[in-house]
Amino acid sequence: MRGPAFAQGGQGNPMEGMGAGVLMCVMCCLCIFVSIVVAYFVWAIITIFDTADAYAVPCAEDSNIWVFSMAFVLIAPMIACCVSIMQAFTKNVDGSPNMVMGFIPSCVTLVLAVWGVLLWANMTGDCHHFYEATYPNLLLLFKISVIFGVISFVGFICVMCVLGTVLVAGLSQMNS
């Protein structure tokens, strides 16, 4: 394996330029990921506003996926943003951030994930076919949102398990 330093006749390290290449690759992957997330949110907002009349269709009585999609795509991020802003300005007496407020967005995501799974599980075949024929983008947005909600819920549970383990380990060290 000959690096650029050897190709030019130098005696340098063959891995010399590797760090810059890895950094460039990470930045490129991050840009692609951010672009995909921004494209998803733009598509989701356009879909929500484009299918606003789905709020009053006959299937909306049993499974109002438009309301769920709006809550998941617009309301939940707004709540998380507001909580983060309030958390930045409110501190505990000792100056540390208020960690309890950080659980509010996770709890909202938990509620939305359970609601979405219940909506999806209880959707009748007729309503599914209706949404598939009339509002296919809304149905796709609903399914993607439910899957994201479940993934967020599982991540929240994992974080809670890790925090619980750290708390128990810390308490056990205090007692000994």
XYZ file of C-alpha atoms in Angstrom:
176
model
C 0.000 0.000 0.000
C 1.759 3.100 -1.171
C 0.318 6.451 -0.158
C 0.773 9.816 -1.840
C 4.024 10.493 0.054
C 5.632 7.364 -1.418
C 4.311 8.106 -4.889
C 6.120 11.448 -4.808
C 9.343 9.875 -3.580
C 9.030 11.105 0.003
C 9.613 9.094 3.160
C 6.360 10.159 4.926
C 3.680 8.037 6.538
C 1.498 6.233 3.966
C -1.577 6.964 6.150
C -0.809 10.689 6.307
C -3.814 11.916 4.303
C -6.229 9.363 5.761
C -7.650 11.658 8.483
C -8.682 14.335 6.007
C -10.297 11.721 3.781
C -12.278 10.229 6.646
C -13.381 13.684 7.778
C -14.469 14.560 4.241
C -16.427 11.298 3.991
C -18.168 11.947 7.330
C -19.071 15.494 6.274
C -20.424 14.249 2.949
C -22.550 11.559 4.647
C -23.822 14.126 7.151
C -24.811 16.496 4.341
C -26.665 13.700 2.556
C -28.485 12.733 5.764
C -29.473 16.340 6.549
C -30.670 16.795 2.954
C -32.842 13.687 3.234
C -34.347 14.866 6.540
C -35.060 18.350 5.144
C -36.617 16.815 2.006
C -38.776 14.559 4.193
C -40.052 17.486 6.272
C -40.780 19.595 3.179
C -42.635 16.661 1.578
C -44.515 15.964 4.830
C -45.643 19.575 5.262
C -46.731 19.796 1.626
C -48.630 16.518 2.014
C -50.371 17.706 5.178
C -51.504 20.971 3.620
C -52.375 19.315 0.304
C -54.581 16.688 1.965
C -56.304 18.918 4.528
C -59.712 17.844 3.232
C -58.956 14.299 4.499
C -59.876 15.628 7.932
C -63.588 15.351 7.119
C -63.834 12.123 5.082
C -66.076 9.289 6.340
C -63.069 7.156 7.333
C -61.783 9.962 9.554
C -64.289 9.013 12.259
C -62.504 5.707 12.877
C -58.944 6.511 11.855
C -58.114 10.145 11.353
C -54.635 9.698 9.988
C -54.477 13.316 8.865
C -54.693 14.577 12.461
C -52.071 12.064 13.569
C -49.728 13.021 10.737
C -50.133 16.717 11.516
C -49.482 16.102 15.214
C -46.400 14.001 14.500
C -44.861 16.221 11.816
C -45.791 19.694 13.083
C -46.988 19.693 16.712
C -44.405 17.319 18.268
C -41.342 19.154 16.866
C -42.840 22.489 17.950
C -43.340 21.149 21.478
C -39.762 19.844 21.516
C -38.442 23.199 20.294
C -40.416 25.156 22.895
C -39.311 22.808 25.690
C -35.668 23.160 24.600
C -35.963 26.942 24.625
C -37.595 26.899 28.079
C -34.964 24.453 29.316
C -32.198 26.780 28.115
C -33.625 29.683 30.104
C -34.698 27.831 33.240
C -31.993 26.436 35.471
C -32.067 24.652 38.799
C -30.915 26.426 41.944
C -27.392 25.037 41.518
C -27.231 26.242 37.879
C -27.646 22.825 36.257
C -30.228 22.385 33.488
C -33.700 21.172 34.403
C -33.528 17.549 33.262
C -37.203 16.787 33.977
C -38.255 19.102 31.156
C -36.133 17.043 28.763
C -38.505 14.114 29.190
C -41.536 16.045 27.882
C -40.723 15.586 24.149
C -39.997 11.902 24.752
C -43.333 11.444 26.498
C -45.121 13.230 23.643
C -43.386 10.910 21.170
C -44.401 7.918 23.291
C -48.052 8.988 23.248
C -47.935 9.635 19.505
C -46.285 6.271 18.830
C -48.943 4.386 20.786
C -51.715 6.416 19.133
C -50.270 5.749 15.671
C -49.941 2.011 16.270
C -53.530 1.890 17.530
C -54.766 3.849 14.507
C -52.889 1.567 12.124
C -54.036 -1.620 13.876
C -57.690 -0.553 14.003
C -57.894 0.815 10.454
C -60.427 -1.177 8.478
C -59.603 -2.603 5.086
C -62.146 -0.316 3.438
C -60.548 2.779 4.970
C -57.094 1.569 3.992
C -58.223 1.116 0.390
C -59.983 4.508 0.483
C -56.839 6.296 1.707
C -54.704 4.305 -0.728
C -56.874 5.353 -3.678
C -57.659 8.928 -2.659
C -54.762 10.064 -0.448
C -51.761 7.807 -1.130
C -49.198 10.382 0.039
C -51.062 10.869 3.310
C -51.192 7.124 3.901
C -47.461 6.845 3.191
C -46.722 9.780 5.517
C -48.855 8.154 8.208
C -46.998 4.842 7.931
C -43.571 6.508 7.928
C -44.558 8.603 10.951
C -45.747 5.559 12.887
C -42.510 3.715 12.120
C -40.422 6.744 13.178
C -42.521 7.003 16.342
C -41.959 3.372 17.235
C -38.215 3.697 16.586
C -38.143 6.811 18.803
C -40.089 4.960 21.495
C -37.633 2.038 21.439
C -34.730 4.497 21.615
C -36.375 6.233 24.580
C -36.778 2.901 26.370
C -33.093 2.079 25.728
C -32.008 5.444 27.132
C -34.222 4.935 30.189
C -32.672 1.490 30.785
C -29.161 2.926 30.543
C -30.052 5.789 32.890
C -31.622 3.336 35.332
C -28.509 1.169 35.250
C -26.260 4.172 35.854
C -28.481 5.316 38.726
C -28.463 1.884 40.378
C -24.676 1.583 39.921
C -24.178 5.050 41.408
C -26.424 4.330 44.376
C -24.705 1.011 45.046
C -21.283 2.720 45.057
C -22.538 5.337 47.483
C -23.631 2.670 49.955
C -20.289 0.850 49.910
